[in-house]
Each structure stands twice: as C-alpha cells, then as structure tokens.
Coordinates of C-alpha atoms and ligand atoms in Angstrom, one line a residue:
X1 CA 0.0 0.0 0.0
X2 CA 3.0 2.3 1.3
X3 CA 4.9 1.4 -1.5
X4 CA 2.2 2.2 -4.5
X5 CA 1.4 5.5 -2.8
X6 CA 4.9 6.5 -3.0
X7 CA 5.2 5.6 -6.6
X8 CA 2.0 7.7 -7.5
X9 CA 4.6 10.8 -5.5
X10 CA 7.4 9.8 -8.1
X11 CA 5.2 9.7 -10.8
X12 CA 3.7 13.5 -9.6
X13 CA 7.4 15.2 -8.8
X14 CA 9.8 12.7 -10.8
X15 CA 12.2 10.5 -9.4
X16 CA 15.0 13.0 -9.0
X17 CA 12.8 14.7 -6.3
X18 CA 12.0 12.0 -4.5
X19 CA 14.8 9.7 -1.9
X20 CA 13.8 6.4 -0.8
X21 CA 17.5 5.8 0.7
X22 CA 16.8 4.5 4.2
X23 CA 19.7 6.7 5.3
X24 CA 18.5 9.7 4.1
X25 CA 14.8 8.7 5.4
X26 CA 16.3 8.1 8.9
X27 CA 18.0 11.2 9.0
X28 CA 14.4 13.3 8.4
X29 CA 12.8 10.7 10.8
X30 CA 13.6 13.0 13.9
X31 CA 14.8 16.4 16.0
X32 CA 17.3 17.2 18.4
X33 CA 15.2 17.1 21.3
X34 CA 16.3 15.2 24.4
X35 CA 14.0 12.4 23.9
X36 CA 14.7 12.1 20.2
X37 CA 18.5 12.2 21.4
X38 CA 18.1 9.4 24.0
X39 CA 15.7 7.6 21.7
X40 CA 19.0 7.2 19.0
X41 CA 21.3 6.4 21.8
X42 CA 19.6 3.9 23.5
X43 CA 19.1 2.5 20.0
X44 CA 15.6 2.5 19.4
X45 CA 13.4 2.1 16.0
X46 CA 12.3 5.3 14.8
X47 CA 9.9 5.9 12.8
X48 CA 11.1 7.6 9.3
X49 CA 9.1 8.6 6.8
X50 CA 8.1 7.1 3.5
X51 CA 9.5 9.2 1.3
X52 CA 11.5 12.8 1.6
X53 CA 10.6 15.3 -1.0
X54 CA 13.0 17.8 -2.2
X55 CA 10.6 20.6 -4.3
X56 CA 12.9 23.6 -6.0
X57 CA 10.0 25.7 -6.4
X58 CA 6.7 26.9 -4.4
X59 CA 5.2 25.7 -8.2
X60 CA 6.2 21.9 -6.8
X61 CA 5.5 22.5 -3.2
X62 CA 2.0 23.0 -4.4
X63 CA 2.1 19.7 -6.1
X64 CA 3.0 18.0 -3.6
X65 CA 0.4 19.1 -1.1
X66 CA -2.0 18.2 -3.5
X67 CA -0.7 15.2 -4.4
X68 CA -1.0 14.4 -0.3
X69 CA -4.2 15.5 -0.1
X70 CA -5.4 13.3 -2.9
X71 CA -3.4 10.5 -1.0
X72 CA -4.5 11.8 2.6
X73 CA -0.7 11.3 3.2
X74 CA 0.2 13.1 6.1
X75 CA 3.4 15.9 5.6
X76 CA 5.6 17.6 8.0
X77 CA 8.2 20.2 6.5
X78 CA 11.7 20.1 7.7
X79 CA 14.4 22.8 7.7
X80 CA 17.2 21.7 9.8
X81 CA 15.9 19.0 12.1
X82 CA 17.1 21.1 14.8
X83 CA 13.7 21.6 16.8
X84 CA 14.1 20.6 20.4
X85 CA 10.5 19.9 20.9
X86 CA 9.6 17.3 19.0
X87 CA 8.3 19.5 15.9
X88 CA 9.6 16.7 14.3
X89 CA 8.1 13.1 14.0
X90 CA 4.8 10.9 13.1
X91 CA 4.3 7.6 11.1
X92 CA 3.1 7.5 7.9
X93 CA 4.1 10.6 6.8
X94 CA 6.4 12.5 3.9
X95 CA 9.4 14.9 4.8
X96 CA 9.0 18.1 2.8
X97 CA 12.6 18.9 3.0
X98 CA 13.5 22.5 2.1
X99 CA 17.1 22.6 1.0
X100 CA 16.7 23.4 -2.4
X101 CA 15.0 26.6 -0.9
X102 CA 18.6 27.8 -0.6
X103 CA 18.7 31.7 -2.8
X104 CA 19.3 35.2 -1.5
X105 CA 19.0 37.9 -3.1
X106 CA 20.7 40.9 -3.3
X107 CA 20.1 43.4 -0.6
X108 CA 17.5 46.3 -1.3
X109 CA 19.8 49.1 0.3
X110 CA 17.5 51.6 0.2
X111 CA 15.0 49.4 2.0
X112 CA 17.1 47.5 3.8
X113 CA 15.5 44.2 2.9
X114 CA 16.6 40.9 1.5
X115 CA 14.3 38.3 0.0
X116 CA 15.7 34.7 1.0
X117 CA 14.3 31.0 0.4
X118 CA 13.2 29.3 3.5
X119 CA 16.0 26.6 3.4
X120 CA 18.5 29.2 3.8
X121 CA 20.5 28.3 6.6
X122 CA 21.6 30.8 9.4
X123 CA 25.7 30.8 8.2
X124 CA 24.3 30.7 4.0
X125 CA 22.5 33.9 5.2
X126 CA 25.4 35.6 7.2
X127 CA 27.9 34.6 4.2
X128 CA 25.5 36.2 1.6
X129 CA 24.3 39.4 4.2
X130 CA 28.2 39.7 4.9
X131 CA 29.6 40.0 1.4
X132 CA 27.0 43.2 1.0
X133 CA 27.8 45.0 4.9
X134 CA 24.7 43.7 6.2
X135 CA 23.7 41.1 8.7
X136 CA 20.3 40.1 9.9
X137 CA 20.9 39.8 13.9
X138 CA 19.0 37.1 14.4
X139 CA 21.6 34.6 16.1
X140 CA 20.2 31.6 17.7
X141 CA 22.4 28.8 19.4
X142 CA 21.5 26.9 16.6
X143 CA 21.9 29.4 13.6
X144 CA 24.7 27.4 11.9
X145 CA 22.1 24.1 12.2
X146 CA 19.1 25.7 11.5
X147 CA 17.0 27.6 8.2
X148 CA 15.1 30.6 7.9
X149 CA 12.1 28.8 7.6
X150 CA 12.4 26.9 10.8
X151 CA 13.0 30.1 12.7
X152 CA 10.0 31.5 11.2
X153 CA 7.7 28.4 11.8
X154 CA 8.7 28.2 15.4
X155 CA 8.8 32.2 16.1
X156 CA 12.3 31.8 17.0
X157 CA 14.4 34.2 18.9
X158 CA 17.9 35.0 18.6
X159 CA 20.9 35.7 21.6
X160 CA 20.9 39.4 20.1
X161 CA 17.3 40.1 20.5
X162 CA 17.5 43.3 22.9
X163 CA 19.0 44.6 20.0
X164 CA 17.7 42.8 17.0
X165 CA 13.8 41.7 18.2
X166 CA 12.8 38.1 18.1
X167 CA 12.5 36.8 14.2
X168 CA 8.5 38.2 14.2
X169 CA 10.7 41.7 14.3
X170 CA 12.9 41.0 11.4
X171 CA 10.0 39.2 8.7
X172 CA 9.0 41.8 6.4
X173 CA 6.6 39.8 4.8
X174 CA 6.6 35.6 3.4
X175 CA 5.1 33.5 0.7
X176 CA 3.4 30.4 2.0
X177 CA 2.0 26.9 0.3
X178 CA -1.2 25.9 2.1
X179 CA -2.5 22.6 2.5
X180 CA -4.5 21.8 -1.4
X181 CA -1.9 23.4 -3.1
X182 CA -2.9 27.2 -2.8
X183 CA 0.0 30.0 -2.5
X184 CA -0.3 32.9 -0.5
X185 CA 2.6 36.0 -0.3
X186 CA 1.7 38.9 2.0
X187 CA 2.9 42.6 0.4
X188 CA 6.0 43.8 1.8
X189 CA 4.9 47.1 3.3
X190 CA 6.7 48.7 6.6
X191 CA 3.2 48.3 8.4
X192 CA -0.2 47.9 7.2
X193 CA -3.9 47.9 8.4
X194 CA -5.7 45.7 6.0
X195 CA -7.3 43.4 8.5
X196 CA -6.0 40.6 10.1
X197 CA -2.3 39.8 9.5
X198 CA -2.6 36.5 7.7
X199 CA 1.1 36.1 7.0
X200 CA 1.7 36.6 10.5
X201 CA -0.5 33.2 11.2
X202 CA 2.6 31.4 9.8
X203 CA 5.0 32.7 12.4
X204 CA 4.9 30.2 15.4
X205 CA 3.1 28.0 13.0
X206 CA 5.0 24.5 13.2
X207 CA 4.2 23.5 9.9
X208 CA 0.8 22.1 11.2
X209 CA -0.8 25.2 8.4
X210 CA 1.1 24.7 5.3
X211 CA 4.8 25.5 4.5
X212 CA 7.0 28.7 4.1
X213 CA 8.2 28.7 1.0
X214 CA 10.4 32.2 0.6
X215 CA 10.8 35.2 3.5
X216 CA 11.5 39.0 3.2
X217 CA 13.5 40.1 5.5
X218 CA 15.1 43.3 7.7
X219 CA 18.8 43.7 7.3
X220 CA 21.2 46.1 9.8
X221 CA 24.4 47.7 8.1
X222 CA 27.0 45.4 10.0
X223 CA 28.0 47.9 13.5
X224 CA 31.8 48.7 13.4
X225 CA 32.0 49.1 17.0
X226 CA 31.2 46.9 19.7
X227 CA 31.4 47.9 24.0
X228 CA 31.1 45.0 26.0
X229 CA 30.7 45.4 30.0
X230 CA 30.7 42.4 32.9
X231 CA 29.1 43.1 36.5
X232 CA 28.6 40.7 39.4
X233 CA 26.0 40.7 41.4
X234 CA 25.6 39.0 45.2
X235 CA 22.1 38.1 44.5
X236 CA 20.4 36.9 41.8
X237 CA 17.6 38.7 42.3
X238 CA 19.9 41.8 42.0
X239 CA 21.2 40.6 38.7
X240 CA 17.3 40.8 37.6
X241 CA 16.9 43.6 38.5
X242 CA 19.2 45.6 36.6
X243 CA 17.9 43.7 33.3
X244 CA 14.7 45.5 33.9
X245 CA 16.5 48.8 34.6
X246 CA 18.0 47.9 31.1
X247 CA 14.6 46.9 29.4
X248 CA 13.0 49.9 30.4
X249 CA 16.0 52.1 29.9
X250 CA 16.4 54.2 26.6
X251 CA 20.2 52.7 26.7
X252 CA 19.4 49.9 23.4
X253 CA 21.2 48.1 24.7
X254 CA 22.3 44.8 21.9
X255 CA 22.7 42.1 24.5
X256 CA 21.5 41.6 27.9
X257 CA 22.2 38.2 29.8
X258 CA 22.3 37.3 33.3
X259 CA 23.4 34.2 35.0
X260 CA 22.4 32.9 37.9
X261 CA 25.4 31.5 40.4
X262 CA 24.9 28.2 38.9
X263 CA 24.8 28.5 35.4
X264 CA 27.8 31.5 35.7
X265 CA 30.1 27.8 36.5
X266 CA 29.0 26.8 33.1
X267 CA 29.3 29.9 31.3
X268 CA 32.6 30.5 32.7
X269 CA 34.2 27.1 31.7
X270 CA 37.4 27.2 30.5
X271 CA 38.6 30.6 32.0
X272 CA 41.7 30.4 33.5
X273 CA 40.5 32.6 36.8
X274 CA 36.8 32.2 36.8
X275 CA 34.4 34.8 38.6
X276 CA 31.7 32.9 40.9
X277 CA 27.9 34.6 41.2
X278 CA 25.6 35.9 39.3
X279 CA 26.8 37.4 36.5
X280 CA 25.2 40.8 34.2
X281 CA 27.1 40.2 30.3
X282 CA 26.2 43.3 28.2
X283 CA 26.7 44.8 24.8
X284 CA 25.9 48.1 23.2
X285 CA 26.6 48.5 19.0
X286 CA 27.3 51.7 17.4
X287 CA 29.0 55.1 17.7
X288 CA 28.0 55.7 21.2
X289 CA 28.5 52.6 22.5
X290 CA 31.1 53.5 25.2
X291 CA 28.9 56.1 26.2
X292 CA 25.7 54.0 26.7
X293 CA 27.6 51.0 28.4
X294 CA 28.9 53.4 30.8
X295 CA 25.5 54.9 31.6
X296 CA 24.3 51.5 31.5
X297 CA 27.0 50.0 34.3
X298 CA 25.9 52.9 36.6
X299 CA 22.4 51.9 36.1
X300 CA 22.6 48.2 36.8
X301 CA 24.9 48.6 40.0
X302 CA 27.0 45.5 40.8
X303 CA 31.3 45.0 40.3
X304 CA 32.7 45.5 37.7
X305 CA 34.5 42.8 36.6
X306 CA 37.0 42.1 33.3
X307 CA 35.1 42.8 30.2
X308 CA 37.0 40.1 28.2
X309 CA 34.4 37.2 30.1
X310 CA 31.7 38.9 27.8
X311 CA 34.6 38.8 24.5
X312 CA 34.9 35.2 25.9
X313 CA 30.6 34.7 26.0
X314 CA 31.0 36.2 22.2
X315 CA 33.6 33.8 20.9
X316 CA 32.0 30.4 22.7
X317 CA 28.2 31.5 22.0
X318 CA 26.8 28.0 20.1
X319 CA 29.2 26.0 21.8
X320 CA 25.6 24.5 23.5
X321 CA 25.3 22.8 20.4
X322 CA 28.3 20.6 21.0
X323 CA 28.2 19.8 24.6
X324 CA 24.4 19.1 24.3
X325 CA 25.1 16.6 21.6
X326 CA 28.1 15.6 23.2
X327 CA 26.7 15.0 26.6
X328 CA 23.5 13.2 25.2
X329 CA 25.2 11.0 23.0
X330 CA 26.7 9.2 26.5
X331 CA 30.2 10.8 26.1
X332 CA 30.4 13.8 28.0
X333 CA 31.1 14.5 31.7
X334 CA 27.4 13.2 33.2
X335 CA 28.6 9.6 32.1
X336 CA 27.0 7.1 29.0
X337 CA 23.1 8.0 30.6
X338 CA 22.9 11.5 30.8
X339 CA 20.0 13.5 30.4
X340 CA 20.2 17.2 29.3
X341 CA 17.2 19.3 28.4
X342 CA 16.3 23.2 28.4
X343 CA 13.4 24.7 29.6
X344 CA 12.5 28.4 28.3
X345 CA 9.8 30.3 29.6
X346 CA 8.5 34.1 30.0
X347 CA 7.0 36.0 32.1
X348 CA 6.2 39.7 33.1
X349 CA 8.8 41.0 35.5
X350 CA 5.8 41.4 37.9
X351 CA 5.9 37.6 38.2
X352 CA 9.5 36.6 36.6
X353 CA 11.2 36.4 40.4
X354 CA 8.6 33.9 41.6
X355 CA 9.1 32.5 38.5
X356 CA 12.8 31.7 38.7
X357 CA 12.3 30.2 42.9
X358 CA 9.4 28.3 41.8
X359 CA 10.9 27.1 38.9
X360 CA 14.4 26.3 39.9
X361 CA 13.7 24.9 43.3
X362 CA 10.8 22.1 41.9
X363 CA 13.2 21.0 39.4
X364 CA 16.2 20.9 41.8
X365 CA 14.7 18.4 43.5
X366 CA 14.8 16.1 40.4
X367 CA 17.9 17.2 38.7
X368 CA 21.6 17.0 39.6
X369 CA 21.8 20.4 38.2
X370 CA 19.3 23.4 36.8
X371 CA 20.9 26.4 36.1
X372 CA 19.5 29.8 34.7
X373 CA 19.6 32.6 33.1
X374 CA 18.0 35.7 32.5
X375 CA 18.1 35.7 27.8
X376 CA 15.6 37.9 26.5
X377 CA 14.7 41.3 27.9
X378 CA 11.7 43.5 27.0
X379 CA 10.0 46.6 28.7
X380 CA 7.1 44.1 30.6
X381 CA 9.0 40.9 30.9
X382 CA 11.7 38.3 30.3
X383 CA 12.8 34.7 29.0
X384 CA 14.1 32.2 32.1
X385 CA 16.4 29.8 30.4
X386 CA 16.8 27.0 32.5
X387 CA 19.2 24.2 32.0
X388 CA 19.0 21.1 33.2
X389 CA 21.5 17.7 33.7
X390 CA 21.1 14.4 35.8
X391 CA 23.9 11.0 35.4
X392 CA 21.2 8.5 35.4
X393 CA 21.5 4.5 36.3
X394 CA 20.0 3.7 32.9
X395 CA 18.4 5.0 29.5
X396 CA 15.1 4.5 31.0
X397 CA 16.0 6.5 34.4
X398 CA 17.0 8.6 32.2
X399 CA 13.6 9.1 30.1
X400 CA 11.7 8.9 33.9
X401 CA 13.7 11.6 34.4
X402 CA 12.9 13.4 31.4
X403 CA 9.2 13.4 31.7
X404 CA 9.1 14.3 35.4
X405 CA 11.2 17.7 34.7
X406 CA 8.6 18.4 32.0
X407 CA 5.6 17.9 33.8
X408 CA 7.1 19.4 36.9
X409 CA 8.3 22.5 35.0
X410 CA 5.6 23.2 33.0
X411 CA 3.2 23.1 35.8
X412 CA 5.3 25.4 38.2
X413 CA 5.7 27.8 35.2
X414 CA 1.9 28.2 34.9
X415 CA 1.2 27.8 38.3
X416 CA 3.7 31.3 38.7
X417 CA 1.9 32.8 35.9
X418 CA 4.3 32.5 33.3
X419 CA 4.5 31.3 29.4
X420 CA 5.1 27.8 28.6
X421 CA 7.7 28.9 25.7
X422 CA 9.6 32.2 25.2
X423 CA 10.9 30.6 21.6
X424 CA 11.7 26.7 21.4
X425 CA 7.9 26.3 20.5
X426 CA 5.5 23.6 21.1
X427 CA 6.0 20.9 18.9
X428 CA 4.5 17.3 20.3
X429 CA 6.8 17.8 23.7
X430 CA 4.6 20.6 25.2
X431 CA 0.9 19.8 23.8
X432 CA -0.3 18.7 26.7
X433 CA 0.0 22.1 28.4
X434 CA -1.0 23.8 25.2
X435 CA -5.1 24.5 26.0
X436 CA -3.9 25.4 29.3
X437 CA -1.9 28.3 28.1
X438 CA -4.2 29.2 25.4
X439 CA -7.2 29.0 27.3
X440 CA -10.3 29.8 25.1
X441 CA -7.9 30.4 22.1
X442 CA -7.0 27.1 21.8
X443 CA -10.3 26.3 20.5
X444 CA -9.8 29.4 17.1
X445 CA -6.3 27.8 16.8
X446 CA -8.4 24.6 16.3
X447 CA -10.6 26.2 14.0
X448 CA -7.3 27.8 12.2
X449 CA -6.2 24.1 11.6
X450 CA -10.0 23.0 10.7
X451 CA -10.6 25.7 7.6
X452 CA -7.0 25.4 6.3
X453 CA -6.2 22.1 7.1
X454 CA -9.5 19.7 6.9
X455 CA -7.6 16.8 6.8
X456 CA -5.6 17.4 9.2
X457 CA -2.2 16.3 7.0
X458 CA 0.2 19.2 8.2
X459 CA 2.2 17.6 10.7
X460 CA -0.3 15.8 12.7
X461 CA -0.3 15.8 16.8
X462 CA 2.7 19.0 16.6
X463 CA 0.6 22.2 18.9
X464 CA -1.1 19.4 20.4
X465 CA -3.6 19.5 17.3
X466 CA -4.8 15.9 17.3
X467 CA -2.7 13.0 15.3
X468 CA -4.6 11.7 12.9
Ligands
FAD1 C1 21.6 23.4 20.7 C2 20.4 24.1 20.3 C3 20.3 25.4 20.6 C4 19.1 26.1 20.2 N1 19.1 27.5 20.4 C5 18.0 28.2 20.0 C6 17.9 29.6 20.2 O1 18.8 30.2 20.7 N2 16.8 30.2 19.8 C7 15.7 29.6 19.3 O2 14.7 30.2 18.9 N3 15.8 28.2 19.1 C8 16.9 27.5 19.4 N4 16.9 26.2 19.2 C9 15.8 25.5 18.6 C10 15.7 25.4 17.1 O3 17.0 25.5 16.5 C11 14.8 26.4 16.5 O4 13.5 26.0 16.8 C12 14.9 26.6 15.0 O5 14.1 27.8 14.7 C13 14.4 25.4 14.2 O6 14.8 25.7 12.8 P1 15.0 24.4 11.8 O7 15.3 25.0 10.5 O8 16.0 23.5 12.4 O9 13.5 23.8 11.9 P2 13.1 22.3 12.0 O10 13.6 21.7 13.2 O11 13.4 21.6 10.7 O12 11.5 22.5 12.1 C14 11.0 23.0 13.3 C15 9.4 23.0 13.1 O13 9.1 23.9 12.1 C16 8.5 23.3 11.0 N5 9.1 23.8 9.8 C17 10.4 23.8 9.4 N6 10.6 24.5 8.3 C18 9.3 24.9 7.9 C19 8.8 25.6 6.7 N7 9.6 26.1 5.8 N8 7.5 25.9 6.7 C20 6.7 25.4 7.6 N9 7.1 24.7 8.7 C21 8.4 24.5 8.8 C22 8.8 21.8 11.2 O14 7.8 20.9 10.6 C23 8.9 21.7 12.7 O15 7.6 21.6 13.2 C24 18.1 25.5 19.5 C25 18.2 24.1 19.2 C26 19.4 23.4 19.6 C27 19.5 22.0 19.2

C-alpha cells in the first residue's frame, strides 16, 4: 500500500525529487530534542518517513500538497531538524525537506531588505548578508544548524534580540504553500492595516498550516564598534533587577544576559580565573556605544568585573550545540546516561522572580543540576532559560527523568503565571499544556487548523492538534 502511494509521488514530482535511501529517510525521521537524542542512543526504532521530497520551487511544493491531499498522506516540513521539541516526528508521513529553498538575493539598500528561500540556513544567510555590509541579527544557538524557515515556523528568537527583536521583528513579509496546493505572499509594506495579518499566522506556526516557502526580510548595516561590559552581582535577584532597569531604559542596549550563580560555573568554563555569582554580560553596537555601556553599568549597579568574560561569551556563543550533543550521546562529563534538556519560559517582570524560585527549586529536586539565566529582555517581561543535567543509572532513568522535569516545569511555570515557551515552541513535547496556556484560544487555533487544514495532514499531533 506504502509502496504504491509512494510511486504515485514519483510519478507527480519525478524521481530526482523523491529519496527512498533508508539513510536519508532516517536522517528526516527525527529532532534534536532530548527524547529524540536518547531515543538514538539507547538505540531505538524510529519511525522515518516514507518518502522525503526535495521541491525547487513553491510551483512543486503545491504539487506536492495536492498530491497528499489526494493521497491523505500526512506531511511535516523540515528545515534543519534542529527543533528541540519534537516539531519533528509521526508515522506515515512524507518529509518536505527544504534545502533546495537555498537563494538570497541581493540586498535592497534603500529598504534594507533581502528576500531569502526558507532553506536558507543561518551561516548561508550571514555569508550572503556579509559580502554586502549587512547582517540580519538574528543569532540563535542553533543558527549554523538551522534555516530561515524553521526560525520562522517556530517564532524563534535569537541571543541578540534586545537589539535585534525576536524573528516576528525581522520578517517583512513571506510567501506560504497551504494545504490543497494554494499560494499565498503577503505585500512587503513597513506596516499595514488591511485586517487581520494572515502572513503573520505562519509565524509560530510549526508547519501544522502549510509550508513557508520564501521570507523578506530586515537587514542592519553590520556595526563597526562593539562595548562590551561584565558586573557581578551578590544576589540573583539583584542581577534581575538591573535587566529591567536595562529593558525599560532608553540605553538599546544589543545584549542583555544574566546568569544565575549556577549556570555562571557553566558559562565561565574554560577561563583560566573564573568569577563565581551571578553574573550581568552586556553589549551596546554603534557610535555611542562606550557612552551608553557606561550609563548603563551605573544603572545596573553591581562590580565591575574584566570585560573580556563577555569577549569570551561572544567567541564560545553556540558551543551549547556541542556539549548538548556531546553530553546526550553518552560521552560527556554526566557519564553514557545522561539527560540534558532546556526549559524556556517568560514571564512579566511582575511575576518573573517567583518564576525563577518556583521554577528552579521544583526542578532541583529532580535534577543533579538546573541552572538559569535571564536571555531575552523587553520593557514588561523576560525569557528564564533553565538548564537542566542528571547522570542517570540507565536510558530509562533517564527518560523517567525526562518526563518528570517536564511535567514538573511546566506546571510550576503556569502555576507562577508564566509562558510555557519564550521561543523553542511547542511541537509534540509541550501539547499537553497547550489548551492550558491558550485557554479559550486554543479552540480558534483549532478552527485555524479546521478551515486550512480539513484533513488534518500538516504535521499531525505538533501544537497538540490531534494526530490523525
Ligand atoms: C543546541 C540548540 C540550541 C538552540 N538554540 C535556540 C535559540 O537560541 N533560539 C531559538 O529560537 N531556538 C533555538 N533552538 C531550537 C531550534 O534550533 C529552533 O526552533 C529553529 O528555529 C528550528 O529551525 P530548523 O530549520 O531546524 O527547523 P526544523 O527543526 O526543521 O523544524 C521546526 C518546526 O518547524 C516546521 N518547519 C520547518 N521549516 C518549515 C517551513 N519552511 N514551513 C513550515 N514549517 C516548517 C517543522 O515541521 C517543525 O515543526 C536550539 C536548538 C538546539 C538543538
């Protein structure tokens, strides 16, 4: 059965377009979340798709979603893989892989934008913005694993968002394939009131409403100088403080992080002398930089400590991706069972100190470690990154483990009034807690799926909109 709907897909898009190779299948079959991490380690059957499509053109892209809605095959797109929320998964299913997705054009100076496929990925983008004195500034962990249409699909948010804005900040406007095969491109306008933004329903969308096909986007001229400043704090509540003296400040200020005392140990790996407590890293871009980072290290308080740890932040800034991988494939310091996951939430800084106890003393009870820190700022509020690590006995410990921090964390986080994601998204990991965050909108997000997606084919069971 399998096989004769797969040959009706190769008779639609042509063999070229189409890989059966069980390698290239397994490789689509998952993410990088934790459980998907464990699930490879431990050895486990996974469940790959039946085919992965590689369309070149939105043209093709609409083919295929008619061909699976002919076929009521289900589809889940896939950028990088890198989701850490299980965004990625199923049975039954095709990959719509995007790679071929891979143009930039030249950027419009005058406007400042750049019109990119969504398979772009992040270091593709930076070469291409680079070569012209521009860069986007969205900068992720995972921007060299990653594509522009992930970050878009899961309303991603980059390191540099007190300067930059999350990636909602950045899209200028997007072309989108729905479900059936019809294409839909918002106007690129600087803002507009012409109803309902229904490009902006693709933005957090996890591919559950169709797929982004191309995105226009807000380019910076690259800054040539950067002021970086360190401070220390005795409390971490004190360190939290002076993010929201930053947030509200008029000081633009292009990074903001705070560490708590535990996860400054991890941030500070590798120093020769390293500084214990809470730690304030900031950096201002542009001609009066020096001038705001001075203002803004009398208005955060705290010691002064060597700027260089922030120059060292800078240089060692995805090097998550590596000791994540590392540590979850069994070979890094937690020993061959570890368990590794992050947990990021928001909340408004009314709540976000409650938060951060609540948070990191329910977890600590199940965890041989949770650190935090303080990663997004805004004027109301801020992301809580928490990190997590336990040496387990087993793989299955291991998983236990897994799925008590989760429902712990997630419960604590709404219990303390906060947001169940600031930006890894929802995928199949979180569902559960989806309605509960949503409330009443959880039934128009249903509705959403319902009138573009009758069947129910984009990727089934991801926003906790029911598997087929
Ligand atoms: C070590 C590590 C660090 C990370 N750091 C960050 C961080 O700093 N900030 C952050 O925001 N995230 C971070 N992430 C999470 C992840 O990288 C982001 O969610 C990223 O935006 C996913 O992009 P991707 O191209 O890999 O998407 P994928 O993983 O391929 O897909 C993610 C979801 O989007 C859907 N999708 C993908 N492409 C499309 C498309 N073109 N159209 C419609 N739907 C699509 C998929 O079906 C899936 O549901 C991190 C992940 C890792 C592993």
């Amino acid at each position: 059965m399998t096989a004769a709907i797969v040959e009706t897909l190769i008779a639609r898009m042509g063999a070229g377009r189409v890989s059966l190779d069980p390698s290239d299948l397994e490789a689509h079959a998952l993410d990088w979340s934790s459980r998907a991490l464990l699930a490879r380690r431990a050895g486990e059957p996974s469940s790959p798709p039946i085919a992965v499509v590689r369309p070149h053109d939105a043209t093709e892209v609409a083919c295929v979603l008619e061909w699976a809605g002919e076929t009521d095959t289900p589809v889940i797109p896939f950028g990088g893989g890198s989701s850490v929320v299980e965004g990625i998964g199923g049975s039954g299913h095709i990959v719509v892989d995007l790679s071929n997705f891979d143009y930039v054009s030249d950027v419009d100076t005058r406007s400042r934008l750049v019109t990119v496929g969504a398979g772009v990925t992040g270091p593709q983008l930076r070469t291409a913005l680079e070569s012209s004195g521009y860069l986007l500034g969205h900068e992720p962990q995972s921007h060299d694993i990653s594509t522009v249409g992930g970050w878009v699909a899961t309303r991603a948010c980059g390191q540099l968002s007190a300067g930059y804005g999350g990636i909602e900040a950045l899209v200028a406007g997007l072309e989108a394939v729905l479900p059936g095969g019809r294409t839909i491109r918002t106007k690129i306008a600087p803002r507009r009131s012409v109803g309902p933004d229904i490009g902006a329903l693709m933005l957090g969308s996890e591919g559950v409403l169709g797929i982004v096909t191309e995105v226009t986007l807000r380019v910076t001229p690259i800054p040539e100088i950067r002021m970086d400043a360190c401070l220390r704090f005795d409390h971490m509540r004190d360190a939290i403080a002076a993010c929201r003296a930053l947030a509200q400040s008029r000081l633009s200020p292009t990074l903001v992080r705070a560490y708590d005392a535990e996860d400054t140990v991890l941030l500070t790996m590798g120093l020769e002398d390293p500084p214990t407590g809470p730690l304030l890293l900031m950096s201002f871009e542009g001609d009066d930089a020096s001038v705001r980072a001075e203002a803004a290290v009398s208005l955060a308080g705290g010691e002064r400590l060597d700027d260089s740890i922030v120059a060292h932040w800078w240089s060692h800034r995805n090097a998550a991706v590596g000791e994540y991988t590392k540590n979850m494939s069994g070979a890094g310091l937690l020993g061959p069972h570890a368990m590794i996951d992050t947990m990021e939430v928001a909340g408004t800084w009314t709540v976000l100190r409650d938060l951060y106890h609540s948070m990191k003393e329910r977890l600590g009870e199940h965890a041989d470690f949770v650190t935090c820190h303080v990663s997004h700022i805004y004027p109301d509020g801020a992301c809580l990154y928490f990190t997590l690590g336990k040496s387990c006995t087993d793989d299955e410990a291991a998983a236990t483990s897994n799925e008590k921090w989760w429902a712990i964390g997630m419960t604590a986080c709404l219990e303390a009034g906060g947001t169940i994601s600031h930006h890894h998204g929802i995928g199949r990991l979180r569902a559960r807690w989806l309605p509960d965050e949503l409330g009443e909108s959880f039934e128009v997000l249903r509705a959403v799926k319902a009138a573009l997606d009758p069947q129910g084919i984009m990727n089934p069971g991801a926003l906790g909109l029911a598997p087929r």
